[in-house]
XYZ file of C-alpha atoms in Angstrom:
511
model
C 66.894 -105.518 -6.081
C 64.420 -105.303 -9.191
C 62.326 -106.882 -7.868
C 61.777 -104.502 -4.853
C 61.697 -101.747 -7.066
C 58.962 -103.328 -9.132
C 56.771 -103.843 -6.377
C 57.496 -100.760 -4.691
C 56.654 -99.088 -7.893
C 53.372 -101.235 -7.949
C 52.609 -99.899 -4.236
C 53.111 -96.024 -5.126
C 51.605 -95.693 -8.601
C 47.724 -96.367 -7.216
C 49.072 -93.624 -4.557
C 50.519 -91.012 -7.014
C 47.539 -91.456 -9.168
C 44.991 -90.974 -6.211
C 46.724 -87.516 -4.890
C 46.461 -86.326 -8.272
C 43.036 -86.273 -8.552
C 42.473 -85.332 -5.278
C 44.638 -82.381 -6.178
C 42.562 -81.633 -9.362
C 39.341 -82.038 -7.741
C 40.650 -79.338 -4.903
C 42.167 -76.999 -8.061
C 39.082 -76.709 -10.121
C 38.460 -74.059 -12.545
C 36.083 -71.863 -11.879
C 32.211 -72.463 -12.227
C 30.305 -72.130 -16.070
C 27.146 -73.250 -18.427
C 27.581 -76.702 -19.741
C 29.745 -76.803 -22.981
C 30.458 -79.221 -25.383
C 33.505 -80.405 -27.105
C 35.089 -78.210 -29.808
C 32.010 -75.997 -30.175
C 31.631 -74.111 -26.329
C 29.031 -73.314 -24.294
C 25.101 -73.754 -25.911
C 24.877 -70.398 -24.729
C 26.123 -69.381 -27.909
C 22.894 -70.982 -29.606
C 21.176 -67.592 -28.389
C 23.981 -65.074 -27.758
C 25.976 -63.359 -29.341
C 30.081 -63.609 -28.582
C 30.750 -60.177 -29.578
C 28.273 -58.938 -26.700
C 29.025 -60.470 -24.010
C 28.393 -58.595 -20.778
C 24.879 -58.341 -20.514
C 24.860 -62.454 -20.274
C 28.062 -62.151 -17.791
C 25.644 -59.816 -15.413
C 23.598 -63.153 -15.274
C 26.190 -65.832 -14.580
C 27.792 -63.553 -11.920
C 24.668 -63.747 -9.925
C 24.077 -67.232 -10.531
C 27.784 -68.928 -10.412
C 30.075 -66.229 -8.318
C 32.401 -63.796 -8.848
C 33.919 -66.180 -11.218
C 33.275 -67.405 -14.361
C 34.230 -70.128 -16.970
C 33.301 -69.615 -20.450
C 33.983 -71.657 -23.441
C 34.270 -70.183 -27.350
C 34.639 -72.538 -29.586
C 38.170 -74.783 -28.334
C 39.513 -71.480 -25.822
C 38.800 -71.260 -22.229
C 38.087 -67.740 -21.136
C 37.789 -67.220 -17.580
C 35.753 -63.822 -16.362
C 36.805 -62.183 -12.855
C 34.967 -59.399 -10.789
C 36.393 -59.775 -7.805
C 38.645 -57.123 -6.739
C 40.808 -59.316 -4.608
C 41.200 -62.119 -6.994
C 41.858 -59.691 -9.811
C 44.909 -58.316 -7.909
C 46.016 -61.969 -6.709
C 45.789 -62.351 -10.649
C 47.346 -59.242 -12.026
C 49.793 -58.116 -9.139
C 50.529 -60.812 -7.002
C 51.333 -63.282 -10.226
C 53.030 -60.938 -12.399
C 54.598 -62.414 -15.533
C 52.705 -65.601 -15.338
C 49.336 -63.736 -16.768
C 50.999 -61.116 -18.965
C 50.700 -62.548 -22.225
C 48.065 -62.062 -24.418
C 45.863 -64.708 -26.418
C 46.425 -64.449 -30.174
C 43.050 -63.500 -31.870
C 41.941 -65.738 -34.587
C 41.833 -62.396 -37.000
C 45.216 -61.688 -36.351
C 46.330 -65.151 -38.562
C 43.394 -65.057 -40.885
C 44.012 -61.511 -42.102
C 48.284 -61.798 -41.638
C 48.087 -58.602 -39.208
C 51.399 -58.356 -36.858
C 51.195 -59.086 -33.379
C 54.023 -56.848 -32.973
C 52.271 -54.173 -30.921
C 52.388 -52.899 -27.700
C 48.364 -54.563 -26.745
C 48.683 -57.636 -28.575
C 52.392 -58.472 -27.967
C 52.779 -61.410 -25.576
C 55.018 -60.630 -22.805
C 58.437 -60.894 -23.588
C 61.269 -58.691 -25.502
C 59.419 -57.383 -28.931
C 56.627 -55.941 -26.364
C 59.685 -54.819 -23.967
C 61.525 -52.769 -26.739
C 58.138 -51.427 -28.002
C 56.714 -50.277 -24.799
C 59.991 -48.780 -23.983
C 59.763 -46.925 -26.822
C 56.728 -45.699 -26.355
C 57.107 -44.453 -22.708
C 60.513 -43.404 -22.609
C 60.062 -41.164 -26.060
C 56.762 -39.512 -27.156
C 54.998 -40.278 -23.939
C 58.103 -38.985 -21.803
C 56.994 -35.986 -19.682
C 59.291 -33.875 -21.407
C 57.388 -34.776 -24.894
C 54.123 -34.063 -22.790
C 55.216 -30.746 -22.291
C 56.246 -30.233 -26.241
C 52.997 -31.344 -27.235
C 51.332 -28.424 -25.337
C 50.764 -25.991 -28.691
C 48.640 -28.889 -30.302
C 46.751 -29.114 -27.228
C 46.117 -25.528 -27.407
C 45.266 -25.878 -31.001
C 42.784 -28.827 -30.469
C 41.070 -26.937 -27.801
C 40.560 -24.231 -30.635
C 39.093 -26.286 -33.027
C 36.796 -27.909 -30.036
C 35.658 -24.688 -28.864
C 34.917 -23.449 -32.888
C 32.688 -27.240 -33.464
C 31.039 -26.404 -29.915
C 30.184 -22.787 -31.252
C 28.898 -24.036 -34.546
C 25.893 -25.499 -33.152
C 24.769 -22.350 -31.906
C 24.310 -24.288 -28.291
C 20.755 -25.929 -29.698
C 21.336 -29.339 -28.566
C 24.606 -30.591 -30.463
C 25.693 -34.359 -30.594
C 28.867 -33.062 -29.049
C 30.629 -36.965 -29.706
C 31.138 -35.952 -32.709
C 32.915 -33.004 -31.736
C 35.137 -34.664 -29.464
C 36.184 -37.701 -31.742
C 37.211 -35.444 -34.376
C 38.981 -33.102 -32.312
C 40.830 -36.001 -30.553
C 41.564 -38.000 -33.713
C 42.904 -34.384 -34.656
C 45.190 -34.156 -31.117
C 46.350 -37.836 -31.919
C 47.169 -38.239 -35.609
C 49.196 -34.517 -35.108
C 51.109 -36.735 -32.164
C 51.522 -39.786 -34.510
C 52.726 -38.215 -37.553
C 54.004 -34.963 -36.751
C 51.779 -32.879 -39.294
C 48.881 -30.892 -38.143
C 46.505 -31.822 -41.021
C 43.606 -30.186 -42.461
C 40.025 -31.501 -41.749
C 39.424 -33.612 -44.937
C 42.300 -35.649 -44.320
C 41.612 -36.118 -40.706
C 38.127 -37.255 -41.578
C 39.372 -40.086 -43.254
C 41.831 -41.329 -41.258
C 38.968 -40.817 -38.530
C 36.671 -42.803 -41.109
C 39.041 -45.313 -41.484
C 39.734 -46.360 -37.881
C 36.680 -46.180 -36.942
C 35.403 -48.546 -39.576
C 37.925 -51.269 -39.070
C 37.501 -51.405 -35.183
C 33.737 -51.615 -35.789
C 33.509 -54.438 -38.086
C 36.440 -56.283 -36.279
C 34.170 -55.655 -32.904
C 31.284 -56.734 -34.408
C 31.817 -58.893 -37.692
C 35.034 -61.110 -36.535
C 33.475 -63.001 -33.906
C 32.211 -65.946 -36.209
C 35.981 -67.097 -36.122
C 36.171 -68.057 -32.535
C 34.071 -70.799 -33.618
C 35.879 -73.485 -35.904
C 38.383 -71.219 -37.697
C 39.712 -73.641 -40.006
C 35.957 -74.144 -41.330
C 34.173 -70.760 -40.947
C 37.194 -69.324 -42.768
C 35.601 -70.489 -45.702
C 32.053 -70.251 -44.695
C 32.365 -66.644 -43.637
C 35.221 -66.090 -46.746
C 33.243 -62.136 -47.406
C 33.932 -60.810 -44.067
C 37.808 -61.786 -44.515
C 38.008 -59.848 -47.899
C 35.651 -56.866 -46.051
C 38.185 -56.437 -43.695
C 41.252 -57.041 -45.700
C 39.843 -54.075 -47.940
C 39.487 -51.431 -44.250
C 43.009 -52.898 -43.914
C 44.776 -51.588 -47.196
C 42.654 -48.480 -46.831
C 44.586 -47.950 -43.304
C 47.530 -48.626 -45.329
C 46.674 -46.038 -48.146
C 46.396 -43.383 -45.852
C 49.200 -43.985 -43.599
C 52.003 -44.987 -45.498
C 52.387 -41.311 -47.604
C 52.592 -39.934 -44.007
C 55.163 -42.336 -42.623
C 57.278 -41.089 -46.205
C 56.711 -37.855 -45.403
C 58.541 -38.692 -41.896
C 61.104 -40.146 -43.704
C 61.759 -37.710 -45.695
C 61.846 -35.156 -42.229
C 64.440 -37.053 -40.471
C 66.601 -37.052 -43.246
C 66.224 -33.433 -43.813
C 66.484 -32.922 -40.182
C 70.054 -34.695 -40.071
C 71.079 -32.036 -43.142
C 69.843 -29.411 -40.964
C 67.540 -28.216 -43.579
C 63.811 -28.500 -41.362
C 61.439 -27.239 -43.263
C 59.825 -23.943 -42.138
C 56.070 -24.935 -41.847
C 54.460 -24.156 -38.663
C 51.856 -27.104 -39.320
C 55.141 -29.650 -38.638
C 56.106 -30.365 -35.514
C 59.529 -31.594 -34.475
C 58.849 -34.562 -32.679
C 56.362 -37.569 -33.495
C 55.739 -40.970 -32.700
C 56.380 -42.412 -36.043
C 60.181 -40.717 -35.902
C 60.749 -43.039 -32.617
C 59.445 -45.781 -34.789
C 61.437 -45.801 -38.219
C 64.469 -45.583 -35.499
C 63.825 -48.798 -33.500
C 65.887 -51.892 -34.325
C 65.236 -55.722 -33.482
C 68.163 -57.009 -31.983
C 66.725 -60.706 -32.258
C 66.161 -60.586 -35.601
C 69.545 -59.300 -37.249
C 69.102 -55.948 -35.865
C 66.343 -55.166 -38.816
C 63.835 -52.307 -38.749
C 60.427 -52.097 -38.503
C 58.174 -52.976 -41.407
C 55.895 -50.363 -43.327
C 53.235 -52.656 -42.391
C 54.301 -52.713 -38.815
C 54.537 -49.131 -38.454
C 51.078 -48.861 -39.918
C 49.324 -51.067 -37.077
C 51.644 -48.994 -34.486
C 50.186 -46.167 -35.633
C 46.593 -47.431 -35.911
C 46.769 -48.925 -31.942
C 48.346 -45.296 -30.696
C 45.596 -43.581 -32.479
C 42.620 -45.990 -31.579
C 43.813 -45.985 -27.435
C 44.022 -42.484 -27.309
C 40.964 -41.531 -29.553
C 37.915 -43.618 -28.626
C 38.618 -43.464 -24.725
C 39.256 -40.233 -24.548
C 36.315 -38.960 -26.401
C 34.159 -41.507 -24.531
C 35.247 -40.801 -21.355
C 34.894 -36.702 -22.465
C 31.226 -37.955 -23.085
C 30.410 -39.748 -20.006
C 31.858 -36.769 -17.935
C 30.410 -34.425 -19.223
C 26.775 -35.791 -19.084
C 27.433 -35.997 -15.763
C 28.008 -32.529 -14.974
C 24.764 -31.733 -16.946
C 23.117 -33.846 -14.915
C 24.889 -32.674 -11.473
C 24.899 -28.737 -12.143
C 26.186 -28.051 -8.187
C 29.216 -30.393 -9.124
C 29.543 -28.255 -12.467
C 28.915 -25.034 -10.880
C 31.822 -25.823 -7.983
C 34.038 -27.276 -10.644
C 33.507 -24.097 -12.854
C 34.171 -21.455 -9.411
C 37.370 -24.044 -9.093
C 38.992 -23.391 -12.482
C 37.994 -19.572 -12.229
C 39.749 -19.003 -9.362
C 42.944 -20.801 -10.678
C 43.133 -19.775 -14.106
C 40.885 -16.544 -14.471
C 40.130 -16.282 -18.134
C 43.522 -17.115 -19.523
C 43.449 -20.686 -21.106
C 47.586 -21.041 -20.760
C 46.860 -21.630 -16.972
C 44.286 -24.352 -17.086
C 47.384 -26.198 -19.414
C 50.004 -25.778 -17.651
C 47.964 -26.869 -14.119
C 46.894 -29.764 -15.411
C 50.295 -31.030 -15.972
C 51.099 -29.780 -12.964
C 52.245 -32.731 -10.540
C 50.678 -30.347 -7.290
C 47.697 -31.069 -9.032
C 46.283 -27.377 -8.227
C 42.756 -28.265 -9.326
C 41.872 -31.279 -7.276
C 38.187 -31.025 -7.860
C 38.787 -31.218 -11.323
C 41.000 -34.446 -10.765
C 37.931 -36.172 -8.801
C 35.743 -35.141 -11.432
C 37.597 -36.833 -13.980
C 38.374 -39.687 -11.338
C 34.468 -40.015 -10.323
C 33.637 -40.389 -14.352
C 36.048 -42.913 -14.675
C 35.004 -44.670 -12.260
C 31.311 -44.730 -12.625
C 31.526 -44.675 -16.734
C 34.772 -46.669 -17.257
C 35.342 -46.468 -21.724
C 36.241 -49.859 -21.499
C 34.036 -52.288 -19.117
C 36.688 -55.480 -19.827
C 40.750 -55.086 -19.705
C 41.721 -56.504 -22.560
C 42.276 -60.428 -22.423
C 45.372 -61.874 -20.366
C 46.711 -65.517 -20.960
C 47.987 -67.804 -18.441
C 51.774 -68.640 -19.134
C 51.291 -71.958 -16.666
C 48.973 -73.580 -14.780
C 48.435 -71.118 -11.295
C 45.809 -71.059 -8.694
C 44.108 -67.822 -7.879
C 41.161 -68.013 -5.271
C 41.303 -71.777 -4.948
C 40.208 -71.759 -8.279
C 42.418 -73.605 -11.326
C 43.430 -71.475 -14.241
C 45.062 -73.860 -16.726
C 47.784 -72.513 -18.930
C 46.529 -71.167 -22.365
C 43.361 -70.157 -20.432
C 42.073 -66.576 -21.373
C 41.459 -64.549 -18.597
C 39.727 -61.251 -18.089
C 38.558 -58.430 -15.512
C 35.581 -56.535 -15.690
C 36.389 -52.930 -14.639
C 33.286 -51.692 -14.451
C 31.495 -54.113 -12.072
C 34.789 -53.321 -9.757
C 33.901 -49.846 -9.678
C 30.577 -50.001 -9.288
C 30.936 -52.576 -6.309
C 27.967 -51.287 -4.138
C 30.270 -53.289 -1.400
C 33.204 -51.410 -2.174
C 31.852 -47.951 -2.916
C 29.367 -45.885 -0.833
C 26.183 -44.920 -2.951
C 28.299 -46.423 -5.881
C 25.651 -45.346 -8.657
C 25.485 -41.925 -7.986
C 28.429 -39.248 -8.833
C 30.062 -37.733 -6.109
C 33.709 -36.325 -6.760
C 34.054 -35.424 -3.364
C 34.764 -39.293 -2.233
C 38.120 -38.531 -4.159
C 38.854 -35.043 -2.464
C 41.935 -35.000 0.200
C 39.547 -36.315 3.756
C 37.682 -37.856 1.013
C 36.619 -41.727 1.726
C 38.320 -42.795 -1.332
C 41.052 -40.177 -1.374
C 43.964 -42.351 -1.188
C 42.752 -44.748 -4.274
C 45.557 -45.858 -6.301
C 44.164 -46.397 -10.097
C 47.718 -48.301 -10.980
C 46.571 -50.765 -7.937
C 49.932 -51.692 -6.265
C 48.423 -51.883 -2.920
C 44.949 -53.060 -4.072
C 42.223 -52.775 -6.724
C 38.805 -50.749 -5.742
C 39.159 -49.646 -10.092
C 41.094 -50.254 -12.986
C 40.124 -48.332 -15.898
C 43.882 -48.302 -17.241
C 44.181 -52.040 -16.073
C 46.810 -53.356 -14.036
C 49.974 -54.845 -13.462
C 52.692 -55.329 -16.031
C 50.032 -54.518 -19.076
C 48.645 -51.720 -17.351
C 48.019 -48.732 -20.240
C 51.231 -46.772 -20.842
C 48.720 -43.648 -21.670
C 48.051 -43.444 -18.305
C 49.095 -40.270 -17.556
C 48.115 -38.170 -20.751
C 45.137 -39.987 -20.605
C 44.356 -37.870 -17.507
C 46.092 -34.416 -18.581
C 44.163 -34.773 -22.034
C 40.731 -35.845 -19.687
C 41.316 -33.067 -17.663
C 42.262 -30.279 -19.852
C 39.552 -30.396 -22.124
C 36.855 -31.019 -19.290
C 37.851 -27.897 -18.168
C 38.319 -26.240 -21.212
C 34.775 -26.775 -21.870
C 33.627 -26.216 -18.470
C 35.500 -22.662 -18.650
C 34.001 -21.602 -22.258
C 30.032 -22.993 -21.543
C 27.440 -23.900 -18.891
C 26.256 -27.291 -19.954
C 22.560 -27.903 -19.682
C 19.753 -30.182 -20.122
C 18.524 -29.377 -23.762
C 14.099 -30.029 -23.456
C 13.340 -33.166 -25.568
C 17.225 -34.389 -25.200
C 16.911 -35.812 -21.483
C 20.158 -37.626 -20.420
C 19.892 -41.000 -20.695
C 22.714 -43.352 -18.579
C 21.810 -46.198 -20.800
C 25.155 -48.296 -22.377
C 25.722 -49.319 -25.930
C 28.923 -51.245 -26.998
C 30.418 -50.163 -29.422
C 34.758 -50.443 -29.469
C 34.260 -48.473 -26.397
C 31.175 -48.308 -24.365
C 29.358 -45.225 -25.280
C 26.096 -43.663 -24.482
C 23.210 -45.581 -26.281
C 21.337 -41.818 -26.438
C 24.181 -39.716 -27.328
C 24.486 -36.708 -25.316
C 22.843 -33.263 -26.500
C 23.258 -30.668 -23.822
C 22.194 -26.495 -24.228
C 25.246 -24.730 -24.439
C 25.358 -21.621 -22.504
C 28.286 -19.040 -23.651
C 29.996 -18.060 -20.126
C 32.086 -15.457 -21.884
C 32.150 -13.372 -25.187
């Protein structure tokens, strides 16, 4: 008897062997530049890591819809298909909904205990839960309507400052949206200095993380030391975060426990509800039921203010160059909003939380620029949780994979006269009326992602989009300022902005 299992073993090894690597060979990944061991593609010898899309334009048209990169020992695998990306997101659900831990994350000791960088499992549950079910509830939404109100003041007073000659009017909307945000976050309407440098703040650690970090893809464990200054750089943006936050998260504290004396204080710059309150009351059953650290809190509260700050502004940006550019799409959105809301300001904000949706050529307007100008051209990175096959293609587990938004909505395949901005495709008859941005059904764009990470801002994303478009829209005519042309070029920043920031003429269309 052992005998006939040793030869029959001898017989079925060679065979096992054989289908294997015809099964590899048929499971491939997907097509890339040569690489080498350890180090990555020798693409890197002349590009850059930290700006990447310009060289994945070339290796689309060259290799597919589909392509393999290499950084340093991490396969990252690029998708623009719109099929394959919702094989990917939707049809293998859990499988890709982890994230890859960035090498900054260990070499600075930041948490991965947020909602973006959380791999898929119950710390990311409870905090997305939070999140969702408490200061982004509808109900929450709705209390969060006076600071709207208030930011649309102090938008409409930096607009007015410029005395309409040709403002850089990003400016303007960063502030006043790191002003919406951090009121949202900490519950205190602050005054400008102090926004400023929380403003400062961000906007200086996601900038050198974007554009400093990426030597430590490469050999960590050596250009650790090499690169030992741009560690300590961005350890020092990291305790000035912490300087400015945690005497805010106190002062939450110290709320709450007021609050559960019933003695509130009476200050009309404090608002009942924030998102730091939801977070000093969340508990982690795994770990002993313990709260969340200081430091924990602090890179909460730096992710909700960076993914509702930079987009939003960006996306205000990208908009409204747009209607400078189209005035007859400005000048119907404009007769739109005065026929709905008159003069009175109260109407626009309660429409545009309105589920009717009673402005719906304001919705495609917002849609269209979204579309067309998408804030963030990637999704951020997805890893695979096991080996899985999507397109016939191999993506091994580990591998990195991303989705690039923008080249999905700007599909001339997919999208008639894709380059040029036409809200009406997104009108009820429209061709692309019935386009689902959370892409159940199918993908045509994705600039919330997704799938299980898709953004939980989702929908104040739009209401905050939408208001303030036509806020502004309401209050001025925008117009081409002589000698400040718009320019559609792209620059990367955290977001992808405008290389030639917009400076429109300001027209007053009301005393």
């Amino acid at each position: 008897m052992d005998s006939w299992v040793i030869v029959l073993a001898a017989l079925l090894l060679p065979l096992a062997v054989l289908l294997r690597n015809v099964s590899s060979r048929r499971r491939r990944l997907p097509p890339g530049p040569p690489a080498l061991p350890l180090f990555g593609n020798l693409l890197w010898l002349r590009h850059s890591a930290a700006d990447v899309e310009p060289l994945l334009l070339q290796l689309f048209k060259k290799y597919g819809s589909v392509v393999t990169l290499r950084v340093g020992s991490r396969l990252s695998i690029f998708v623009a298909d719109r099929h394959l990306a919702h094989a990917a997101l939707i049809g293998a659900g859990a499988r890709l909904a982890d994230r890859p831990q960035a090498a900054t994350s260990t070499l600075l000791g930041v948490s991965d205990n947020i909602i973006t960088r959380a791999n898929y499992g119950s710390m990311w549950r409870l905090l997305r839960r939070n999140l969702v079910s408490q200061t982004l509830h509808p109900s929450r939404v709705d209390q969060f309507a006076p600071s709207r109100v208030w930011v649309r003041r102090v938008l409409m007073e930096k607009l007015r400052e410029s005395g309409g000659d040709a403002p850089d009017v990003m400016k303007a909307f960063q502030y006043t949206m790191f002003c919406l945000l951090v009121l949202m976050c900490f519950g205190e309407r602050l005054d400008e200095p102090a926004v400023r440098a929380i403003e400062k703040a961000e906007r200086a650690w996601l900038i050198y993380i974007s554009r400093k970090m990426s030597v430590f893809f490469f050999f960590p464990c050596i250009t650790k030391h090499l690169f030992r200054g741009r560690l300590e750089a961005a350890d020092v943006l990291r305790r000035r975060q912490r300087e400015l936050f945690v005497p805010l998260i106190e002062a939450r504290r110290e709320y709450k426990r007021r609050a559960s004396q019933g003695n509130l204080p009476a200050r009309e710059t404090t608002f009942e509800h924030s998102y730091v309150d939801t977070l000093l009351d969340v508990k982690i059953a795994e770990e002993g039921d313990r709260s969340l650290t200081d430091d924990e809190i602090v890179t909460l509260c730096s992710e909700f203010l960076n993914a509702g700050t930079d987009t939003t502004s960006t996306g205000l940006q990208w908009i409204m160059a747009e209607l400078v550019k189209n005035p007859t799409v400005q000048a119907k959105l404009y007769n739109e909003i005065k026929a709905t809301c008159g003069d009175d300001d109260e109407v626009l904000e309660r429409n545009v939380r309105d589920k009717e949706n009673k402005m719906p050529y304001l919705n495609a307007v917002v849609k269209e620029g979204l579309r067309k100008h998408p804030p963030g051209h990637f999704v951020l990175p997805h890893k695979a949780a096991e080996d899985m096959d999507v397109g016939g293609y191999l993506i091994p587990k580990g591998a990195t994979v991303n989705f690039m938004v923008a080249e999905m909505g700007r599909d001339e395949k997919e999208w008639e006269k894709a380059m040029e901005f036409i809200p009406e495709r997104f009108l009820p008859g429209g061709h692309d009326a019935s386009v689902d941005m959370h892409g159940t059904k199918g993908i045509k764009m994705m600039p919330f992602g997704v799938g299980r990470r898709i953004c939980a801002g989702l929908n104040i994303a739009m209401i905050h989009l939408e208001y303030f478009v036509g806020s502004m829209v309401m209050e001025f005519e925008w117009k081409e300022a002589e000698g400040h042309e718009v320019d559609f070029a792209e620059k990367r920043e955290f977001t992808t902005v405008m290389a030639k920031p917009l400076r429109p003429r300001l027209v007053p269309r009301r005393s």
